Amino acid sequence: MDGMNVLSIEVGDTLAGERLDRAVSVVADVSRSIAGRMIDQRLVKVNDRVLTAKSHRLLLADQLVIDLTRVGRGPQAAIALPLLYFDEAMFVVDKPAGLIVHSTTLTDTIPTLAGAVVALDPAVALVGDEPALRPGIYQRLDKSTSGVMGVARTQIAFHALKEQVGAHLMRRRYRALVEGDLEEEEGVIDAPLGRDQRSRTRIAVIAEGRRAVTRFQVIERFGAYTYVELSLETGRTHQIRVHMSAIGHPLVGDPTYGGSSALLRERVFLHSYLLSLVHPINGRPLEVRSPLPVELIEILDGLRLSRDRSALESSPPEP
């Protein structure tokens, strides 16, 4: 190992005779297609020589070096990531809206949360199923969503946390402002989700999709808007946004799924405020909360002021 962001190994019996892209996939723990792109971007050397032929066959005792410093994380710049929790096994950051979790193009031109967490703690650079893309990251949030994001610092912690996600033992709660006045105080949306056949960048409720379950509860009403708490029993892409739109109450600031940008233009009103899990090492319950961002608080305060003013104006005068 030459550094936290460089993998260097001597080819043994297991990899001798393997294609270069296959070997890179195994060593860097990334998909075959990602390994191919790493080779294309001249991030792989064999015996101190950059190789770009994916079909090159490795020989016993070859020295394979893989540069991970630019792989799919964006620049490791000093992005402000407030720490909500930190210990030897994991940490939790407060993700700002507008920051993507990781790049899928293997470029270093776009800041990402993955790049920021490596800059924050280089120990996570080799942790995870695909550390070159998602170092230590076992959950996801949309670019336009803010709030709690967990990061594993060791491989043991990563697998333990990922198992909790797969078994639906990790609780995540969100706060959102939706359009319209919800009829029910609480409810459950159980509707399968999959890629929208008319637009591959969108998700839709489709019969052949994967099961998705969202629970909601009203916190506060503003007439034309409703402030709600949501919890997920599953973790599908865009799940909350699509489910709320499907019942006629899209999220404020989410034009992709029918929401208006009248109150909020730069992001969707969706905040992951609570993460509850079992600590991957000591087995104790752990709950981490993120405060609502200022820009969302200001919208709620404005709606409360407007609601209270309307109520005062409509009340009959005192005799």
CSV table of C-alpha atoms in Angstrom, one decimal:
chain,number,residue,atom,x,y,z
A,1,MET,CA,0.0,0.0,0.0
A,2,ASP,CA,1.6,3.3,-1.2
A,3,GLY,CA,-1.0,5.5,0.4
A,4,MET,CA,-4.7,5.7,1.4
A,5,ASN,CA,-5.7,6.5,-2.2
A,6,VAL,CA,-3.3,4.2,-4.1
A,7,LEU,CA,-3.6,0.4,-4.2
A,8,SER,CA,-0.3,-1.4,-4.9
A,9,ILE,CA,-0.1,-5.2,-5.0
A,10,GLU,CA,2.1,-8.0,-6.4
A,11,VAL,CA,0.1,-10.3,-8.6
A,12,GLY,CA,-0.2,-13.7,-7.1
A,13,ASP,CA,-1.6,-17.1,-8.2
A,14,THR,CA,-5.2,-15.8,-8.0
A,15,LEU,CA,-4.8,-13.0,-10.5
A,16,ALA,CA,-2.1,-14.4,-12.7
A,17,GLY,CA,-3.4,-14.8,-16.2
A,18,GLU,CA,-6.4,-12.6,-15.6
A,19,ARG,CA,-7.4,-9.7,-17.9
A,20,LEU,CA,-6.4,-6.3,-16.6
A,21,ASP,CA,-10.0,-5.0,-16.3
A,22,ARG,CA,-11.0,-8.1,-14.3
A,23,ALA,CA,-8.0,-7.8,-12.0
A,24,VAL,CA,-8.7,-4.1,-11.4
A,25,SER,CA,-12.3,-4.9,-10.6
A,26,VAL,CA,-11.3,-7.4,-8.0
A,27,VAL,CA,-8.5,-5.4,-6.4
A,28,ALA,CA,-10.3,-2.0,-6.3
A,29,ASP,CA,-13.6,-3.7,-5.4
A,30,VAL,CA,-15.5,-1.9,-8.3
A,31,SER,CA,-17.7,-3.1,-11.1
A,32,ARG,CA,-16.1,-4.3,-14.4
A,33,SER,CA,-17.4,-1.3,-16.3
A,34,ILE,CA,-15.9,1.1,-13.7
A,35,ALA,CA,-12.6,-0.8,-13.8
A,36,GLY,CA,-12.6,-0.3,-17.6
A,37,ARG,CA,-13.1,3.4,-17.3
A,38,MET,CA,-10.3,3.6,-14.7
A,39,ILE,CA,-8.0,2.0,-17.2
A,40,ASP,CA,-9.2,4.4,-20.0
A,41,GLN,CA,-8.4,7.3,-17.7
A,42,ARG,CA,-4.8,6.0,-17.3
A,43,LEU,CA,-5.2,5.3,-13.6
A,44,VAL,CA,-3.7,1.8,-13.8
A,45,LYS,CA,0.0,0.9,-14.0
A,46,VAL,CA,1.6,-2.5,-14.4
A,47,ASN,CA,5.3,-2.6,-13.6
A,48,ASP,CA,5.5,1.2,-13.5
A,49,ARG,CA,4.0,1.5,-17.0
A,50,VAL,CA,0.5,2.9,-17.7
A,51,LEU,CA,-1.6,0.3,-19.6
A,52,THR,CA,-4.8,1.1,-21.5
A,53,ALA,CA,-5.5,-2.3,-23.0
A,54,LYS,CA,-8.3,-3.9,-20.9
A,55,SER,CA,-7.5,-7.3,-22.3
A,56,HIS,CA,-3.9,-7.3,-21.2
A,57,ARG,CA,-3.1,-10.5,-19.3
A,58,LEU,CA,-1.3,-10.2,-16.0
A,59,LEU,CA,1.7,-12.3,-15.2
A,60,LEU,CA,2.8,-13.8,-11.8
A,61,ALA,CA,4.8,-11.2,-9.8
A,62,ASP,CA,3.6,-8.2,-11.9
A,63,GLN,CA,3.3,-5.1,-9.8
A,64,LEU,CA,-0.2,-3.7,-10.2
A,65,VAL,CA,-0.8,-0.1,-9.1
A,66,ILE,CA,-4.2,1.6,-9.1
A,67,ASP,CA,-4.6,5.3,-8.5
A,68,LEU,CA,-7.9,6.0,-6.6
A,69,THR,CA,-7.3,9.7,-5.9
A,70,ARG,CA,-9.6,10.9,-8.8
A,71,VAL,CA,-12.0,7.9,-9.1
A,72,GLY,CA,-15.6,8.9,-9.0
A,73,ARG,CA,-15.5,11.1,-5.9
A,74,GLY,CA,-15.2,14.6,-7.3
A,75,PRO,CA,-12.6,16.9,-5.9
A,76,GLN,CA,-11.6,16.3,-2.2
A,77,ALA,CA,-12.1,20.0,-1.4
A,78,ALA,CA,-12.9,21.6,1.9
A,79,ILE,CA,-16.7,21.2,1.6
A,80,ALA,CA,-18.4,22.2,4.8
A,81,LEU,CA,-19.8,18.9,6.2
A,82,PRO,CA,-20.8,19.4,9.9
A,83,LEU,CA,-20.1,16.3,12.0
A,84,LEU,CA,-23.2,15.1,13.9
A,85,TYR,CA,-21.5,12.0,15.4
A,86,PHE,CA,-18.0,10.4,15.3
A,87,ASP,CA,-16.2,7.4,16.8
A,88,GLU,CA,-13.7,4.7,15.8
A,89,ALA,CA,-16.2,2.7,13.7
A,90,MET,CA,-18.4,5.3,11.9
A,91,PHE,CA,-19.4,8.9,11.7
A,92,VAL,CA,-22.5,10.9,10.6
A,93,VAL,CA,-22.4,14.1,8.6
A,94,ASP,CA,-25.1,16.7,7.9
A,95,LYS,CA,-25.4,16.7,4.1
A,96,PRO,CA,-26.3,20.1,2.5
A,97,ALA,CA,-28.8,20.2,-0.3
A,98,GLY,CA,-27.3,20.5,-3.8
A,99,LEU,CA,-24.4,18.1,-3.1
A,100,ILE,CA,-24.4,14.8,-4.9
A,101,VAL,CA,-23.3,11.8,-3.0
A,102,HIS,CA,-20.9,10.5,-5.6
A,103,SER,CA,-20.0,10.9,-9.2
A,104,THR,CA,-20.8,8.2,-11.8
A,105,THR,CA,-18.6,9.5,-14.6
A,106,LEU,CA,-15.2,9.1,-13.0
A,107,THR,CA,-14.4,12.7,-13.3
A,108,ASP,CA,-13.0,15.1,-10.7
A,109,THR,CA,-14.8,18.2,-11.8
A,110,ILE,CA,-17.9,18.1,-9.6
A,111,PRO,CA,-17.7,18.3,-5.8
A,112,THR,CA,-19.3,15.2,-4.1
A,113,LEU,CA,-20.0,14.0,-0.6
A,114,ALA,CA,-17.8,11.0,-1.3
A,115,GLY,CA,-14.8,13.4,-2.0
A,116,ALA,CA,-15.6,15.4,1.0
A,117,VAL,CA,-15.7,12.5,3.4
A,118,VAL,CA,-12.4,11.2,2.2
A,119,ALA,CA,-10.9,14.7,2.8
A,120,LEU,CA,-12.5,14.7,6.2
A,121,ASP,CA,-11.2,11.2,7.1
A,122,PRO,CA,-8.8,9.4,4.7
A,123,ALA,CA,-9.4,6.1,6.5
A,124,VAL,CA,-12.7,5.6,4.6
A,125,ALA,CA,-11.0,5.7,1.2
A,126,LEU,CA,-10.8,1.9,1.0
A,127,VAL,CA,-14.0,1.0,2.9
A,128,GLY,CA,-17.2,-0.3,1.2
A,129,ASP,CA,-18.4,-2.5,-1.6
A,130,GLU,CA,-17.2,0.1,-4.2
A,131,PRO,CA,-14.8,2.3,-2.3
A,132,ALA,CA,-13.5,4.0,-5.5
A,133,LEU,CA,-17.0,5.4,-5.9
A,134,ARG,CA,-18.8,5.3,-2.5
A,135,PRO,CA,-16.1,5.2,0.2
A,136,GLY,CA,-17.7,4.1,3.5
A,137,ILE,CA,-21.2,5.1,2.3
A,138,TYR,CA,-23.9,2.6,3.0
A,139,GLN,CA,-27.0,4.8,2.4
A,140,ARG,CA,-28.0,7.5,-0.1
A,141,LEU,CA,-29.8,10.8,-0.3
A,142,ASP,CA,-30.9,12.7,-3.4
A,143,LYS,CA,-28.8,15.7,-4.5
A,144,SER,CA,-31.7,18.1,-3.5
A,145,THR,CA,-32.2,16.5,-0.1
A,146,SER,CA,-30.4,17.5,3.1
A,147,GLY,CA,-29.8,15.8,6.4
A,148,VAL,CA,-28.1,12.9,8.1
A,149,MET,CA,-25.8,10.6,6.2
A,150,GLY,CA,-23.9,7.8,7.8
A,151,VAL,CA,-20.3,6.8,6.8
A,152,ALA,CA,-18.5,3.6,7.9
A,153,ARG,CA,-14.8,3.9,8.9
A,154,THR,CA,-14.0,0.2,8.8
A,155,GLN,CA,-15.0,-2.7,6.6
A,156,ILE,CA,-16.5,-4.6,9.5
A,157,ALA,CA,-18.6,-1.6,10.4
A,158,PHE,CA,-19.7,-1.1,6.8
A,159,HIS,CA,-21.0,-4.6,6.4
A,160,ALA,CA,-22.8,-4.5,9.7
A,161,LEU,CA,-24.5,-1.3,8.8
A,162,LYS,CA,-25.3,-2.5,5.3
A,163,GLU,CA,-27.0,-5.6,6.8
A,164,GLN,CA,-29.2,-3.3,8.9
A,165,VAL,CA,-30.2,-1.4,5.8
A,166,GLY,CA,-31.0,-4.6,4.0
A,167,ALA,CA,-33.0,-6.0,6.9
A,168,HIS,CA,-35.0,-2.7,7.3
A,169,LEU,CA,-33.7,-2.3,10.8
A,170,MET,CA,-32.2,1.2,10.2
A,171,ARG,CA,-34.9,3.9,10.8
A,172,ARG,CA,-34.9,7.1,8.8
A,173,ARG,CA,-37.3,9.9,9.3
A,174,TYR,CA,-37.8,12.9,7.1
A,175,ARG,CA,-39.6,16.2,7.2
A,176,ALA,CA,-41.2,17.6,4.1
A,177,LEU,CA,-43.6,20.3,3.0
A,178,VAL,CA,-46.1,19.1,0.5
A,179,GLU,CA,-48.7,20.9,-1.6
A,180,GLY,CA,-52.3,20.8,-0.7
A,181,ASP,CA,-54.2,19.9,2.5
A,182,LEU,CA,-53.8,16.2,3.3
A,183,GLU,CA,-57.2,14.7,4.3
A,184,GLU,CA,-55.7,12.1,6.7
A,185,GLU,CA,-53.7,12.9,9.8
A,186,GLU,CA,-51.5,9.8,9.0
A,187,GLY,CA,-51.3,7.1,6.4
A,188,VAL,CA,-49.3,4.5,4.6
A,189,ILE,CA,-48.5,4.5,0.9
A,190,ASP,CA,-47.7,1.0,-0.5
A,191,ALA,CA,-47.0,1.3,-4.2
A,192,PRO,CA,-44.3,-0.4,-6.3
A,193,LEU,CA,-41.7,1.9,-7.9
A,194,GLY,CA,-39.6,1.5,-11.1
A,195,ARG,CA,-38.1,3.5,-13.9
A,196,ASP,CA,-40.6,5.7,-15.8
A,197,GLN,CA,-40.7,4.2,-19.3
A,198,ARG,CA,-41.3,7.7,-20.8
A,199,SER,CA,-38.3,9.2,-19.0
A,200,ARG,CA,-35.4,7.1,-17.7
A,201,THR,CA,-34.3,9.8,-15.3
A,202,ARG,CA,-37.7,9.6,-13.5
A,203,ILE,CA,-39.2,7.0,-11.2
A,204,ALA,CA,-42.9,6.1,-11.4
A,205,VAL,CA,-45.4,3.9,-9.7
A,206,ILE,CA,-45.6,0.8,-11.9
A,207,ALA,CA,-47.2,-2.6,-11.4
A,208,GLU,CA,-44.0,-4.5,-12.1
A,209,GLY,CA,-41.8,-2.2,-9.9
A,210,ARG,CA,-40.2,-3.1,-6.6
A,211,ARG,CA,-42.3,-2.8,-3.5
A,212,ALA,CA,-42.0,0.5,-1.7
A,213,VAL,CA,-43.7,1.6,1.5
A,214,THR,CA,-43.8,5.1,3.0
A,215,ARG,CA,-45.6,6.2,6.2
A,216,PHE,CA,-46.6,9.8,6.7
A,217,GLN,CA,-48.0,11.9,9.6
A,218,VAL,CA,-49.2,15.5,9.6
A,219,ILE,CA,-47.2,17.9,11.8
A,220,GLU,CA,-48.8,21.2,10.8
A,221,ARG,CA,-51.3,22.5,8.3
A,222,PHE,CA,-51.2,25.7,6.3
A,223,GLY,CA,-54.2,25.3,4.1
A,224,ALA,CA,-52.5,25.2,0.7
A,225,TYR,CA,-49.6,23.3,2.2
A,226,THR,CA,-49.0,20.5,4.7
A,227,TYR,CA,-45.9,19.9,6.8
A,228,VAL,CA,-45.4,16.2,7.3
A,229,GLU,CA,-43.1,13.6,8.9
A,230,LEU,CA,-42.3,10.6,6.8
A,231,SER,CA,-40.6,7.3,7.5
A,232,LEU,CA,-39.4,4.7,5.0
A,233,GLU,CA,-39.9,0.9,5.3
A,234,THR,CA,-38.0,0.6,2.0
A,235,GLY,CA,-35.3,2.7,0.5
A,236,ARG,CA,-36.1,3.2,-3.2
A,237,THR,CA,-34.8,6.0,-5.4
A,238,HIS,CA,-36.9,9.1,-5.1
A,239,GLN,CA,-39.4,7.1,-3.0
A,240,ILE,CA,-40.9,10.0,-0.9
A,241,ARG,CA,-41.0,12.3,-3.9
A,242,VAL,CA,-42.8,9.9,-6.1
A,243,HIS,CA,-45.2,8.5,-3.4
A,244,MET,CA,-46.4,11.9,-2.3
A,245,SER,CA,-46.9,13.0,-5.9
A,246,ALA,CA,-48.8,9.8,-6.6
A,247,ILE,CA,-51.4,10.7,-3.9
A,248,GLY,CA,-51.7,14.2,-5.2
A,249,HIS,CA,-49.4,16.0,-2.8
A,250,PRO,CA,-46.0,16.6,-4.5
A,251,LEU,CA,-43.2,18.1,-2.5
A,252,VAL,CA,-42.7,21.9,-2.6
A,253,GLY,CA,-39.7,22.8,-4.9
A,254,ASP,CA,-39.9,19.5,-6.8
A,255,PRO,CA,-41.1,20.3,-10.4
A,256,THR,CA,-39.8,16.9,-11.6
A,257,TYR,CA,-42.7,15.2,-9.9
A,258,GLY,CA,-45.3,18.0,-10.2
A,259,GLY,CA,-44.3,20.3,-7.3
A,260,SER,CA,-44.3,24.1,-7.6
A,261,SER,CA,-41.2,26.2,-7.2
A,262,ALA,CA,-43.1,29.2,-6.0
A,263,LEU,CA,-41.8,28.9,-2.4
A,264,LEU,CA,-38.5,27.2,-3.0
A,265,ARG,CA,-36.4,27.2,-6.2
A,266,GLU,CA,-33.0,25.9,-5.4
A,267,ARG,CA,-33.9,22.6,-3.7
A,268,VAL,CA,-36.8,20.3,-2.7
A,269,PHE,CA,-38.3,20.7,0.7
A,270,LEU,CA,-37.2,17.4,2.0
A,271,HIS,CA,-34.9,16.9,5.0
A,272,SER,CA,-33.6,13.7,6.6
A,273,TYR,CA,-33.7,14.7,10.2
A,274,LEU,CA,-33.2,11.4,12.1
A,275,LEU,CA,-31.1,8.3,11.7
A,276,SER,CA,-31.7,5.5,14.2
A,277,LEU,CA,-29.6,2.3,14.1
A,278,VAL,CA,-27.7,-0.3,16.2
A,279,HIS,CA,-24.0,0.6,16.6
A,280,PRO,CA,-22.0,-1.8,14.4
A,281,ILE,CA,-19.5,-2.6,17.1
A,282,ASN,CA,-20.9,-2.2,20.6
A,283,GLY,CA,-24.5,-3.1,19.6
A,284,ARG,CA,-26.1,-0.2,21.4
A,285,PRO,CA,-28.9,1.9,20.0
A,286,LEU,CA,-27.7,5.1,18.3
A,287,GLU,CA,-29.9,8.0,17.3
A,288,VAL,CA,-28.6,11.0,15.4
A,289,ARG,CA,-30.6,14.1,14.5
A,290,SER,CA,-30.1,17.0,12.1
A,291,PRO,CA,-31.7,20.4,12.6
A,292,LEU,CA,-33.9,21.7,9.9
A,293,PRO,CA,-31.8,24.0,7.6
A,294,VAL,CA,-32.4,27.8,7.9
A,295,GLU,CA,-33.9,28.2,4.4
A,296,LEU,CA,-36.6,25.6,5.3
A,297,ILE,CA,-37.3,27.2,8.7
A,298,GLU,CA,-37.8,30.5,7.0
A,299,ILE,CA,-40.4,29.1,4.7
A,300,LEU,CA,-42.3,27.5,7.6
A,301,ASP,CA,-42.1,30.8,9.6
A,302,GLY,CA,-43.5,32.7,6.6
A,303,LEU,CA,-46.4,30.3,6.2
A,304,ARG,CA,-47.2,30.5,10.0
A,305,LEU,CA,-47.2,34.3,9.8
A,306,SER,CA,-49.5,34.3,6.8
A,307,ARG,CA,-51.9,31.7,8.4
A,308,ASP,CA,-52.1,33.6,11.7
A,309,ARG,CA,-52.6,36.9,9.9
A,310,SER,CA,-55.5,35.4,7.8
A,311,ALA,CA,-57.1,34.0,10.9
A,312,LEU,CA,-56.9,37.3,12.7
A,313,GLU,CA,-58.4,39.2,9.8
A,314,SER,CA,-61.2,36.7,9.4
A,315,SER,CA,-62.2,36.7,13.1
A,316,PRO,CA,-65.3,38.8,14.0
A,317,PRO,CA,-64.6,42.1,15.8
A,318,GLU,CA,-65.1,42.2,19.5
A,319,PRO,CA,-68.4,43.9,20.6
